[in-house]
């Protein structure tokens, strides 16, 4: 019995969510008295693989194969399934991210495993039954899921359980498994222009219809630049094409859980709040003191965005240059 | 009178029966299967009953899960209109789900399948759907990227896992040329353009199509389109929800004067410690 963690990487390096997943897997392994191992399926330098040991991985397996370059969830699931069998893993951990959402369900069917898609804390055990919390109704509620299957898959929601460093050291091992041929051909990769990814960002600056037009987004982007934040928007703004759909945060858009969410000119409809209420701290700037968003906010400024935001940008700039 | 005419029309023209024979290759007309699930309307105020162990259905307006309807269903219908083929909608649920199934038929699906079972475990639901797909000759199975109630993003990938079909998650466009498909899919920090051949399963995300409102003709026609009800196959349920809670309320907003934004910066730095 062991715990296996799939470690996601982009362009040859790990994101924060990868360390969170390894640390989470190691803590679950400790709960049930076993070891956690990690598997990375991209071309990652050995010293970087070894660094996963600091978060509690015992063995780190890596497979380098060209078929893994054209991302095919079935191929990844098949490889992880084989590795899980070799390491006698009965629990597999993913990050609830783009690739985790694609691979984990395919693997669940292949392994005949029960799955929790988006755990937000460490599980509790009653014998072999495991209970863990997950956000439901797009963040409007929390549900306690119970898994009673022998094999279990848990996808961890990024930014919910912090990674913890340990004294542990890991060994990097290559493992011999068959890699099926990818049935997908990637024709073109389009990166979103070096911008900070919305779901990974620690700070998100978001704006809505109160901005009156797409031409007024300069001050929003400026604030994001000063703070090293990602930009987001409300649904109406994306629907009328003031901003790209990728920025739409809310029940039918992205769910974000940054440390700081700054909402400017957004009234705070229930569907929008659903996508952001996992944020640690929410700041609302709105000229309407009755805007429902203030009820969900930690800090608020009642005032016209066109007057408040430039002043606030100056204050942020002053703060940043003093750090 | 109108109902009678359309009844007669569909008596003779039943799209579902045109492709009943199993095909050996996929170079013929495409057969799309769109999986739809029932979800509470997005404006629903969530509450629970039975000592917080059950979702409170009372006064809740149920809709087709938006990702299933707006993107998966509409794109399948658009492709059928352009290239020919059939669109079947499938729902796993009880008899009162017929209202949302009729809506999908009104939007333009040809026929429907309802698997008569409680959809309370994703792996169970996916195994039901996979079993049905095996008994038919679908080319593409489309699901929404997630349901807006349990936000699992599971069923599409699980169907693919059971069938050993390719799974494309978070697809934002789908074009077909014979049995070759070109799709855009979301990846971390951008998107990619990919190509693959049928059969496959996809999960549809925003961008794939624009929502359609059913017209009167569609609504009339939907009344007589066939809904086949099938019994579930036996499958295990591995997960259950034991209780619910609502998120902790915020302790109250601290208001800062618009004249002193530096005070906000100070609070974010020293009190909230987030910058």
Coordinates of C-alpha atoms in Angstrom, one line a residue:
Chain A
X1 CA 0.0 0.0 0.0
X2 CA 1.3 3.5 -0.8
X3 CA 0.2 6.9 -2.0
X4 CA 1.1 8.1 -5.5
X5 CA 1.1 11.8 -6.5
X6 CA 0.9 12.9 -10.1
X7 CA 3.1 16.0 -10.3
X8 CA 2.1 18.5 -12.9
X9 CA 4.7 20.6 -14.7
X10 CA 4.7 23.3 -17.3
X11 CA 7.7 23.9 -19.5
X12 CA 10.0 21.7 -17.5
X13 CA 9.3 23.2 -14.1
X14 CA 6.9 22.7 -11.2
X15 CA 4.2 25.1 -10.1
X16 CA 3.2 25.8 -6.5
X17 CA 0.3 23.4 -6.9
X18 CA 2.7 20.5 -7.6
X19 CA 4.4 21.0 -4.2
X20 CA 1.0 21.3 -2.5
X21 CA 0.0 18.0 -4.1
X22 CA 3.2 16.2 -3.0
X23 CA 2.9 17.5 0.5
X24 CA -0.8 16.6 0.7
X25 CA 0.0 13.1 -0.5
X26 CA 2.8 12.7 2.1
X27 CA 0.5 13.8 4.9
X28 CA -2.2 11.3 3.8
X29 CA 0.5 8.6 3.7
X30 CA 1.5 9.5 7.2
X31 CA -2.2 9.3 8.3
X32 CA -2.4 5.7 7.1
X33 CA 1.2 4.7 7.9
X34 CA 2.7 4.3 4.5
X35 CA 4.9 6.2 2.0
X36 CA 4.1 8.7 -0.7
X37 CA 5.7 8.6 -4.1
X38 CA 5.6 11.1 -6.9
X39 CA 5.5 10.7 -10.7
X40 CA 6.4 13.3 -13.2
X41 CA 5.8 12.7 -16.9
X42 CA 7.6 15.7 -18.5
X43 CA 11.3 16.1 -19.2
X44 CA 12.4 17.5 -15.8
X45 CA 16.0 17.8 -14.7
X46 CA 17.0 15.3 -11.9
X47 CA 17.8 17.9 -9.3
X48 CA 14.4 19.4 -9.7
X49 CA 12.8 16.0 -9.4
X50 CA 14.8 15.5 -6.2
X51 CA 13.4 18.7 -4.7
X52 CA 10.0 17.0 -4.4
X53 CA 11.6 15.0 -1.6
X54 CA 11.6 18.1 0.5
X55 CA 7.8 18.0 0.5
X56 CA 7.7 14.3 1.5
X57 CA 8.0 12.2 -1.6
X58 CA 10.0 9.0 -1.0
X59 CA 10.5 7.9 -4.6
X60 CA 10.2 10.2 -7.5
X61 CA 9.6 8.4 -10.8
X62 CA 10.1 10.1 -14.0
X63 CA 9.4 8.9 -17.6
X64 CA 10.6 10.7 -20.6
X65 CA 8.9 9.6 -23.8
X66 CA 7.9 11.6 -26.9
X67 CA 4.4 10.2 -26.9
X68 CA 3.8 12.2 -23.7
X69 CA 4.4 15.5 -25.6
X70 CA 1.0 15.3 -27.4
X71 CA -1.1 15.4 -24.2
X72 CA -3.6 12.5 -24.3
X73 CA -5.3 11.9 -21.0
X74 CA -5.7 8.2 -21.8
X75 CA -2.0 7.8 -22.3
X76 CA -1.2 9.6 -19.0
X77 CA -3.8 7.6 -17.2
X78 CA -2.5 4.3 -18.6
X79 CA 1.1 5.2 -17.5
X80 CA 0.0 6.3 -14.0
X81 CA -2.2 3.2 -13.7
X82 CA 0.8 1.0 -14.4
X83 CA 3.1 2.9 -12.0
X84 CA 0.4 2.8 -9.3
X85 CA 0.2 -1.0 -9.8
X86 CA 4.0 -1.4 -9.6
X87 CA 4.2 0.7 -6.4
X88 CA 1.1 -0.9 -4.9
X89 CA -0.5 2.5 -4.7
X90 CA -4.2 2.5 -3.6
X91 CA -4.5 6.3 -3.4
X92 CA -3.6 8.6 -6.2
X93 CA -3.4 12.4 -5.8
X94 CA -3.8 15.0 -8.5
X95 CA -4.0 18.7 -8.5
X96 CA -7.5 19.9 -9.6
X97 CA -6.0 21.7 -12.6
X98 CA -6.2 21.5 -16.4
X99 CA -4.3 18.2 -16.7
X100 CA -5.6 16.8 -13.4
X101 CA -9.2 17.3 -14.5
X102 CA -8.4 15.5 -17.8
X103 CA -6.4 12.5 -16.4
X104 CA -8.0 11.8 -13.0
X105 CA -11.5 10.7 -14.2
X106 CA -10.0 8.5 -17.0
X107 CA -7.8 6.9 -14.4
X108 CA -10.8 6.5 -12.0
X109 CA -12.6 4.4 -14.6
X110 CA -9.4 2.3 -15.4
X111 CA -8.6 1.7 -11.7
X112 CA -12.2 1.4 -10.6
X113 CA -11.6 4.0 -8.0
X114 CA -13.9 6.3 -6.1
X115 CA -12.9 9.9 -6.7
X116 CA -13.2 13.3 -4.9
X117 CA -12.8 16.0 -7.5
X118 CA -11.5 19.0 -5.6
X119 CA -10.7 18.3 -1.9
X120 CA -10.1 21.4 0.2
X121 CA -8.6 19.9 3.4
X122 CA -6.9 16.8 4.7
X123 CA -9.1 13.6 4.9
X124 CA -10.4 12.0 8.1
X125 CA -10.5 8.2 8.3
X126 CA -12.9 5.7 9.8
X127 CA -11.3 2.4 9.1
X128 CA -10.9 2.2 5.3
X129 CA -13.6 4.8 4.7
X130 CA -12.3 8.3 4.0
X131 CA -14.1 11.6 4.4
X132 CA -12.9 14.9 3.0
X133 CA -14.5 18.3 2.3
X134 CA -15.0 19.7 -1.2
X135 CA -16.6 23.0 -2.4
X136 CA -20.0 22.4 -4.2
X137 CA -22.5 24.7 -5.9
X138 CA -19.5 26.6 -7.3
X139 CA -18.4 27.6 -3.8
X140 CA -21.8 28.4 -2.4
X141 CA -21.5 25.4 0.0
X142 CA -19.1 22.8 1.3
X143 CA -19.9 19.1 1.2
X144 CA -18.3 16.2 3.1
X145 CA -17.6 13.4 0.7
X146 CA -17.1 9.8 1.8
X147 CA -15.2 7.3 -0.3
X148 CA -15.8 3.6 0.4
X149 CA -13.9 2.0 -2.5
X150 CA -10.6 0.2 -2.0
X151 CA -8.8 2.5 -4.5
X152 CA -9.2 6.2 -4.2
X153 CA -8.4 9.3 -6.3
X154 CA -8.3 12.7 -4.7
X155 CA -7.9 15.9 -6.7
X156 CA -6.7 18.7 -4.5
X157 CA -8.0 22.2 -5.1
X158 CA -4.9 24.5 -5.6
X159 CA -4.3 27.2 -2.9
X160 CA -6.3 25.3 -0.2
X161 CA -3.7 23.2 1.7
X162 CA -0.3 24.8 1.9
X163 CA 2.8 22.8 1.1
X164 CA 5.0 21.9 4.1
X165 CA 8.7 21.2 3.9
X166 CA 10.1 18.2 5.7
X167 CA 13.5 16.7 6.4
X168 CA 12.7 13.9 4.0
X169 CA 15.1 13.0 1.1
X170 CA 13.9 11.3 -2.0
X171 CA 15.5 9.0 -4.6
X172 CA 14.9 9.6 -8.3
X173 CA 14.1 6.4 -10.1
X174 CA 13.3 5.6 -13.7
X175 CA 10.6 3.0 -14.0
X176 CA 9.9 0.7 -16.8
X177 CA 6.3 1.0 -18.2
X178 CA 4.9 0.9 -21.7
X179 CA 3.8 4.3 -23.0
X180 CA 0.9 3.9 -25.5
X181 CA 1.0 6.1 -28.6
X182 CA -0.9 9.4 -28.2
X183 CA -4.0 9.6 -30.4
X184 CA -3.9 13.4 -30.3
X185 CA -1.7 15.6 -32.5
X186 CA -1.0 19.0 -31.2
X187 CA -0.9 21.4 -34.2
X188 CA -0.3 24.7 -32.4
X189 CA 0.2 25.9 -28.9
X190 CA -1.0 29.4 -28.1
X191 CA 0.3 30.9 -24.9
X192 CA -1.7 33.7 -23.3
X193 CA 1.1 36.2 -23.8
X194 CA 3.3 35.8 -20.7
X195 CA 0.4 36.9 -18.5
X196 CA -0.1 35.5 -15.0
X197 CA -2.5 32.6 -15.1
X198 CA -5.7 33.5 -13.4
X199 CA -6.2 30.3 -11.5
X200 CA -2.6 30.4 -10.1
X201 CA -2.5 34.0 -9.2
X202 CA -2.0 35.1 -5.6
X203 CA -3.7 38.4 -6.4
X204 CA -6.5 39.0 -8.8
X205 CA -7.7 42.5 -10.0
X206 CA -11.2 42.2 -11.4
X207 CA -13.5 44.7 -12.9
X208 CA -17.1 44.9 -14.2
X209 CA -19.6 47.0 -16.0
X210 CA -18.9 49.9 -13.7
X211 CA -15.8 50.5 -15.9
X212 CA -18.2 51.8 -18.6
X213 CA -16.2 50.6 -21.6
X214 CA -13.2 48.5 -22.6
X215 CA -11.1 51.6 -23.2
X216 CA -11.1 52.3 -19.5
X217 CA -9.2 49.1 -18.6
X218 CA -5.8 50.8 -18.6
X219 CA -6.0 51.6 -14.9
X220 CA -7.1 48.0 -14.1
X221 CA -4.1 46.6 -16.0
X222 CA -1.9 49.1 -14.3
X223 CA -3.0 47.9 -10.9
X224 CA -2.4 44.3 -11.9
X225 CA 1.1 45.2 -13.1
X226 CA 2.0 47.0 -9.9
X227 CA 0.8 44.1 -7.7
X228 CA 2.0 41.3 -10.0
X229 CA -1.7 40.2 -10.3
X230 CA -3.8 38.6 -12.9
X231 CA -6.8 40.4 -14.4
X232 CA -10.3 39.1 -14.3
X233 CA -13.8 40.3 -15.1
X234 CA -17.5 39.7 -14.5
X235 CA -19.7 37.8 -16.9
X236 CA -21.6 40.8 -18.5
X237 CA -18.2 42.3 -19.4
X238 CA -17.1 39.1 -21.2
X239 CA -20.5 38.6 -22.9
X240 CA -20.4 42.1 -24.5
X241 CA -16.7 41.4 -25.5
X242 CA -15.1 44.2 -23.5
X243 CA -12.8 41.5 -22.1
X244 CA -11.8 38.0 -23.3
X245 CA -13.9 35.0 -22.1
X246 CA -10.8 33.5 -20.4
X247 CA -11.1 36.3 -17.8
X248 CA -14.7 35.6 -16.8
X249 CA -14.8 34.6 -13.2
X250 CA -18.1 33.3 -11.7
X251 CA -20.4 30.3 -11.6
X252 CA -20.3 29.7 -15.3
X253 CA -16.7 30.9 -15.7
X254 CA -13.6 30.3 -13.7
X255 CA -13.4 29.8 -9.9
X256 CA -10.5 31.5 -8.3
X257 CA -9.2 31.4 -4.7
X258 CA -6.4 34.0 -4.6
X259 CA -5.1 35.5 -1.4
X260 CA -6.4 38.9 -2.5
X261 CA -9.3 39.6 -4.8
X262 CA -9.9 43.2 -5.7
X263 CA -13.3 43.8 -7.4
X264 CA -13.9 47.1 -9.1
X265 CA -17.2 48.2 -10.4
X266 CA -18.8 44.8 -9.9
X267 CA -22.1 44.7 -8.1
X268 CA -21.6 41.1 -6.8
X269 CA -24.4 39.0 -8.2
X270 CA -24.7 35.6 -6.6
X271 CA -23.2 33.9 -9.7
X272 CA -20.1 36.1 -9.5
X273 CA -19.7 35.6 -5.8
X274 CA -19.8 31.8 -6.3
X275 CA -16.6 32.0 -8.3
X276 CA -14.6 34.2 -5.9
X277 CA -15.8 33.5 -2.3
X278 CA -12.9 31.1 -1.7
X279 CA -10.6 34.1 -1.8
X280 CA -8.8 34.9 1.5
X281 CA -9.3 38.6 1.4
X282 CA -11.8 40.5 -0.8
X283 CA -11.7 44.2 -1.5
X284 CA -14.6 45.9 -3.2
X285 CA -14.6 49.3 -4.8
X286 CA -18.1 50.4 -5.9
X287 CA -19.9 53.7 -6.0
X288 CA -23.1 52.1 -4.9
X289 CA -23.1 51.5 -1.1
X290 CA -25.9 49.0 -1.6
X291 CA -23.9 46.8 -3.9
X292 CA -24.3 43.2 -2.6
X293 CA -20.6 42.6 -3.0
X294 CA -19.9 44.7 0.1
X295 CA -21.6 41.9 2.2
X296 CA -19.0 39.4 1.0
X297 CA -16.0 41.8 1.3
X298 CA -13.4 42.3 4.0
X299 CA -12.5 45.8 2.9
X300 CA -14.5 48.3 0.9
X301 CA -14.3 51.7 -0.6
X302 CA -17.6 53.4 -1.6
X303 CA -16.5 55.7 -4.4
X304 CA -16.2 56.2 -8.1
X305 CA -13.7 53.8 -9.6
X306 CA -12.5 56.6 -12.0
X307 CA -11.4 58.6 -9.0
X308 CA -10.4 55.9 -6.5
X309 CA -8.4 53.6 -8.7
X310 CA -5.8 56.1 -9.9
X311 CA -5.2 57.2 -6.3
X312 CA -5.0 53.6 -5.1
X313 CA -2.6 52.8 -7.9
X314 CA -0.3 55.6 -6.7
X315 CA -0.5 54.3 -3.1
X316 CA 0.3 50.7 -4.3
X317 CA 3.2 52.1 -6.3
X318 CA 4.6 54.0 -3.3
X319 CA 4.2 50.8 -1.2
X320 CA 6.0 48.6 -3.8
X321 CA 8.9 51.0 -4.3
X322 CA 9.4 51.1 -0.5
X323 CA 9.6 47.3 -0.2
Chain B
X1 CA -54.2 20.9 -35.1
X2 CA -50.5 21.8 -35.1
X3 CA -49.8 19.0 -32.6
X4 CA -51.6 16.5 -34.8
X5 CA -49.7 17.6 -37.9
X6 CA -46.3 17.3 -36.1
X7 CA -47.3 14.0 -34.6
X8 CA -48.0 12.6 -38.1
X9 CA -44.9 14.2 -39.4
X10 CA -42.8 12.5 -36.8
X11 CA -44.7 9.3 -37.2
X12 CA -43.2 9.0 -40.6
X13 CA -39.9 10.8 -40.0
X14 CA -38.1 9.4 -37.0
X15 CA -34.4 10.4 -37.2
X16 CA -33.4 7.9 -34.6
X17 CA -34.5 5.0 -36.7
X18 CA -32.6 6.1 -39.8
X19 CA -29.3 5.0 -38.3
X20 CA -30.2 2.1 -36.2
X21 CA -28.1 -0.3 -38.1
X22 CA -24.6 -0.5 -36.6
X23 CA -22.0 0.9 -38.9
X24 CA -18.5 -0.5 -39.4
X25 CA -16.8 2.8 -40.3
X26 CA -17.3 6.4 -39.4
X27 CA -17.2 7.9 -42.9
X28 CA -20.9 8.1 -42.9
X29 CA -23.2 10.5 -41.1
X30 CA -22.0 11.6 -37.7
X31 CA -23.9 10.4 -34.7
X32 CA -23.5 12.7 -31.7
X33 CA -24.4 11.8 -28.1
X34 CA -24.8 14.8 -25.8
X35 CA -24.9 14.0 -22.1
X36 CA -27.0 16.5 -20.2
X37 CA -27.6 16.8 -16.5
X38 CA -30.1 18.6 -14.4
X39 CA -28.8 21.5 -12.2
X40 CA -30.3 24.2 -10.0
X41 CA -30.6 27.5 -11.7
X42 CA -27.6 29.7 -11.2
X43 CA -29.5 32.2 -9.1
X44 CA -30.5 29.5 -6.6
X45 CA -30.0 30.3 -2.9
X46 CA -28.5 27.1 -1.6
X47 CA -30.0 25.4 1.6
X48 CA -30.1 22.0 3.1
X49 CA -32.6 19.8 4.9
X50 CA -32.5 16.6 7.1
X51 CA -29.9 17.9 9.5
X52 CA -27.8 19.3 6.6
X53 CA -27.5 16.0 4.9
X54 CA -29.7 16.7 1.8
X55 CA -29.9 19.5 -0.7
X56 CA -33.2 21.4 -0.3
X57 CA -35.1 21.0 -3.6
X58 CA -38.0 23.1 -2.4
X59 CA -38.8 26.1 -4.7
X60 CA -35.6 25.4 -6.7
X61 CA -35.9 26.0 -10.4
X62 CA -34.0 23.3 -12.3
X63 CA -32.3 23.8 -15.7
X64 CA -30.1 21.9 -18.1
X65 CA -26.6 22.3 -16.8
X66 CA -25.4 25.3 -18.7
X67 CA -22.1 23.8 -20.0
X68 CA -24.1 20.8 -21.4
X69 CA -26.7 23.0 -23.0
X70 CA -25.0 26.1 -24.2
X71 CA -21.8 24.5 -25.5
X72 CA -22.1 20.7 -25.9
X73 CA -25.6 20.5 -27.2
X74 CA -25.7 23.6 -29.3
X75 CA -22.4 22.7 -31.0
X76 CA -23.6 19.2 -31.8
X77 CA -26.8 20.6 -33.3
X78 CA -24.8 23.2 -35.4
X79 CA -22.6 20.4 -36.8
X80 CA -25.6 18.2 -37.6
X81 CA -27.2 21.1 -39.4
X82 CA -24.0 21.7 -41.4
X83 CA -22.9 18.2 -42.1
X84 CA -25.9 16.0 -41.5
X85 CA -26.1 13.4 -38.8
X86 CA -28.2 12.9 -35.6
X87 CA -28.0 14.3 -32.2
X88 CA -29.2 12.2 -29.3
X89 CA -29.4 13.6 -25.7
X90 CA -28.9 11.4 -22.8
X91 CA -29.8 12.0 -19.2
X92 CA -29.3 9.8 -16.2
X93 CA -32.1 10.6 -13.8
X94 CA -35.6 10.1 -12.6
X95 CA -38.9 10.6 -14.6
X96 CA -39.3 14.2 -13.5
X97 CA -36.2 15.1 -15.6
X98 CA -38.4 14.9 -18.7
X99 CA -38.9 18.7 -18.6
X100 CA -35.2 19.4 -19.2
X101 CA -35.0 16.5 -21.8
X102 CA -37.9 18.1 -23.7
X103 CA -36.1 21.4 -23.6
X104 CA -33.0 19.8 -25.2
X105 CA -35.2 18.3 -27.9
X106 CA -36.8 21.7 -28.4
X107 CA -33.4 23.3 -29.0
X108 CA -32.9 20.7 -31.8
X109 CA -31.8 17.3 -30.6
X110 CA -33.5 14.5 -32.6
X111 CA -34.2 12.0 -29.9
X112 CA -33.4 11.2 -26.2
X113 CA -32.4 8.5 -23.9
X114 CA -33.1 8.6 -20.2
X115 CA -31.4 6.0 -18.0
X116 CA -33.7 5.6 -15.0
X117 CA -31.4 5.9 -12.0
X118 CA -30.3 8.4 -9.4
X119 CA -27.2 10.2 -10.7
X120 CA -25.5 10.4 -7.2
X121 CA -22.0 9.0 -8.0
X122 CA -20.0 10.1 -11.0
X123 CA -18.4 6.7 -11.7
X124 CA -21.9 5.0 -11.5
X125 CA -23.3 7.6 -14.0
X126 CA -20.4 7.2 -16.4
X127 CA -20.6 3.4 -16.4
X128 CA -24.3 3.7 -17.3
X129 CA -23.5 6.0 -20.2
X130 CA -20.6 3.9 -21.3
X131 CA -22.8 0.8 -21.4
X132 CA -25.3 2.6 -23.6
X133 CA -22.6 3.9 -25.9
X134 CA -21.3 0.4 -26.4
X135 CA -24.7 -0.8 -27.5
X136 CA -25.0 2.0 -30.2
X137 CA -22.7 3.5 -32.8
X138 CA -22.0 7.0 -31.7
X139 CA -19.0 8.9 -33.1
X140 CA -18.6 11.7 -30.6
X141 CA -19.8 11.9 -27.0
X142 CA -20.1 15.5 -25.7
X143 CA -20.4 16.6 -22.1
X144 CA -20.2 20.0 -20.5
X145 CA -16.9 20.7 -18.7
X146 CA -18.6 20.4 -15.3
X147 CA -22.0 20.6 -13.6
X148 CA -22.6 23.8 -11.8
X149 CA -23.9 22.0 -8.7
X150 CA -21.2 19.4 -7.8
X151 CA -18.4 20.9 -10.0
X152 CA -16.8 17.5 -10.5
X153 CA -15.5 17.5 -14.2
X154 CA -15.6 13.8 -13.9
X155 CA -18.2 12.1 -16.1
X156 CA -16.8 12.8 -19.5
X157 CA -13.3 11.5 -18.7
X158 CA -14.8 8.4 -16.9
X159 CA -16.9 7.5 -20.0
X160 CA -13.7 7.8 -22.1
X161 CA -11.9 5.6 -19.5
X162 CA -14.5 2.9 -19.6
X163 CA -14.7 2.9 -23.4
X164 CA -11.0 3.4 -23.9
X165 CA -11.8 6.3 -26.2
X166 CA -9.7 9.4 -26.4
X167 CA -10.8 12.2 -24.1
X168 CA -10.5 15.9 -24.9
X169 CA -11.2 18.0 -21.9
X170 CA -12.0 21.7 -21.8
X171 CA -12.6 22.0 -25.6
X172 CA -13.6 25.5 -26.8
X173 CA -14.1 24.7 -30.4
X174 CA -14.9 21.6 -32.6
X175 CA -14.7 21.4 -36.4
X176 CA -15.1 18.2 -38.4
X177 CA -13.8 17.1 -41.7
X178 CA -14.9 13.5 -42.3
X179 CA -13.9 11.6 -39.2
X180 CA -11.0 14.0 -38.5
X181 CA -11.8 16.5 -35.8
X182 CA -9.9 19.8 -35.0
X183 CA -10.4 21.2 -31.6
X184 CA -9.1 24.0 -29.4
X185 CA -8.6 23.0 -25.8
X186 CA -7.7 25.1 -22.8
X187 CA -4.3 24.3 -21.2
X188 CA -2.5 26.0 -18.3
X189 CA -1.7 29.5 -19.5
X190 CA -3.2 29.3 -22.9
X191 CA -4.8 26.9 -25.4
X192 CA -3.7 24.5 -28.1
X193 CA -5.1 23.4 -31.4
X194 CA -5.3 19.6 -31.7
X195 CA -6.4 17.0 -34.2
X196 CA -7.7 13.5 -33.7
X197 CA -10.1 11.0 -35.3
X198 CA -13.5 9.8 -34.1
X199 CA -14.6 8.2 -31.9
X200 CA -13.9 10.4 -28.9
X201 CA -15.4 12.0 -25.8
X202 CA -15.1 15.8 -25.2
X203 CA -15.9 18.1 -22.4
X204 CA -17.1 21.5 -23.7
X205 CA -16.1 24.9 -22.2
X206 CA -17.2 28.4 -23.0
X207 CA -16.5 29.5 -26.5
X208 CA -17.6 26.3 -28.3
X209 CA -21.0 27.8 -29.2
X210 CA -23.6 30.4 -28.3
X211 CA -26.7 29.5 -26.3
X212 CA -29.8 29.0 -28.3
X213 CA -33.4 29.8 -27.2
X214 CA -35.8 27.2 -28.5
X215 CA -38.4 28.6 -30.9
X216 CA -42.1 27.7 -31.1
X217 CA -41.6 25.2 -33.9
X218 CA -38.9 23.5 -31.9
X219 CA -41.0 23.4 -28.8
X220 CA -44.0 21.9 -30.7
X221 CA -41.7 19.4 -32.4
X222 CA -40.1 18.3 -29.1
X223 CA -43.5 17.1 -27.8
X224 CA -43.5 14.1 -30.1
X225 CA -39.8 13.4 -30.3
X226 CA -39.0 10.0 -28.8
X227 CA -37.5 9.6 -25.3
X228 CA -36.3 6.1 -24.8
X229 CA -36.2 5.0 -21.1
X230 CA -33.8 2.3 -20.2
X231 CA -33.1 0.6 -17.0
X232 CA -29.7 1.0 -15.3
X233 CA -27.1 -1.7 -15.4
X234 CA -25.7 -2.8 -12.1
X235 CA -22.7 -0.7 -11.0
X236 CA -21.2 0.2 -7.7
X237 CA -21.4 3.6 -6.1
X238 CA -18.1 4.5 -4.4
X239 CA -18.8 8.0 -3.2
X240 CA -21.5 9.7 -1.2
X241 CA -22.1 13.0 0.4
X242 CA -22.6 12.7 4.1
X243 CA -23.2 16.3 5.0
X244 CA -23.2 19.9 3.8
X245 CA -22.4 23.2 5.3
X246 CA -22.5 26.8 4.2
X247 CA -19.3 28.8 4.0
X248 CA -18.6 31.0 7.1
X249 CA -20.1 34.4 6.8
X250 CA -17.6 37.3 6.6
X251 CA -17.4 39.2 9.9
X252 CA -18.4 42.5 8.1
X253 CA -16.8 44.8 5.7
X254 CA -14.3 47.5 6.9
X255 CA -15.0 50.6 4.9
X256 CA -12.2 53.0 4.0
X257 CA -12.6 56.5 2.9
X258 CA -12.2 57.1 -0.9
X259 CA -10.0 60.0 0.0
X260 CA -7.4 57.7 1.8
X261 CA -6.6 54.8 -0.4
X262 CA -3.2 54.6 1.4
X263 CA -5.1 53.4 4.4
X264 CA -6.3 50.4 2.4
X265 CA -2.7 49.6 1.3
X266 CA -1.7 49.8 5.0
X267 CA -4.5 47.4 6.0
X268 CA -3.7 44.9 3.2
X269 CA 0.0 45.0 4.2
X270 CA -0.2 45.0 8.0
X271 CA -3.6 43.5 9.0
X272 CA -4.6 41.1 6.2
X273 CA -0.9 40.5 5.2
X274 CA -1.7 39.8 1.6
X275 CA 0.6 42.2 -0.2

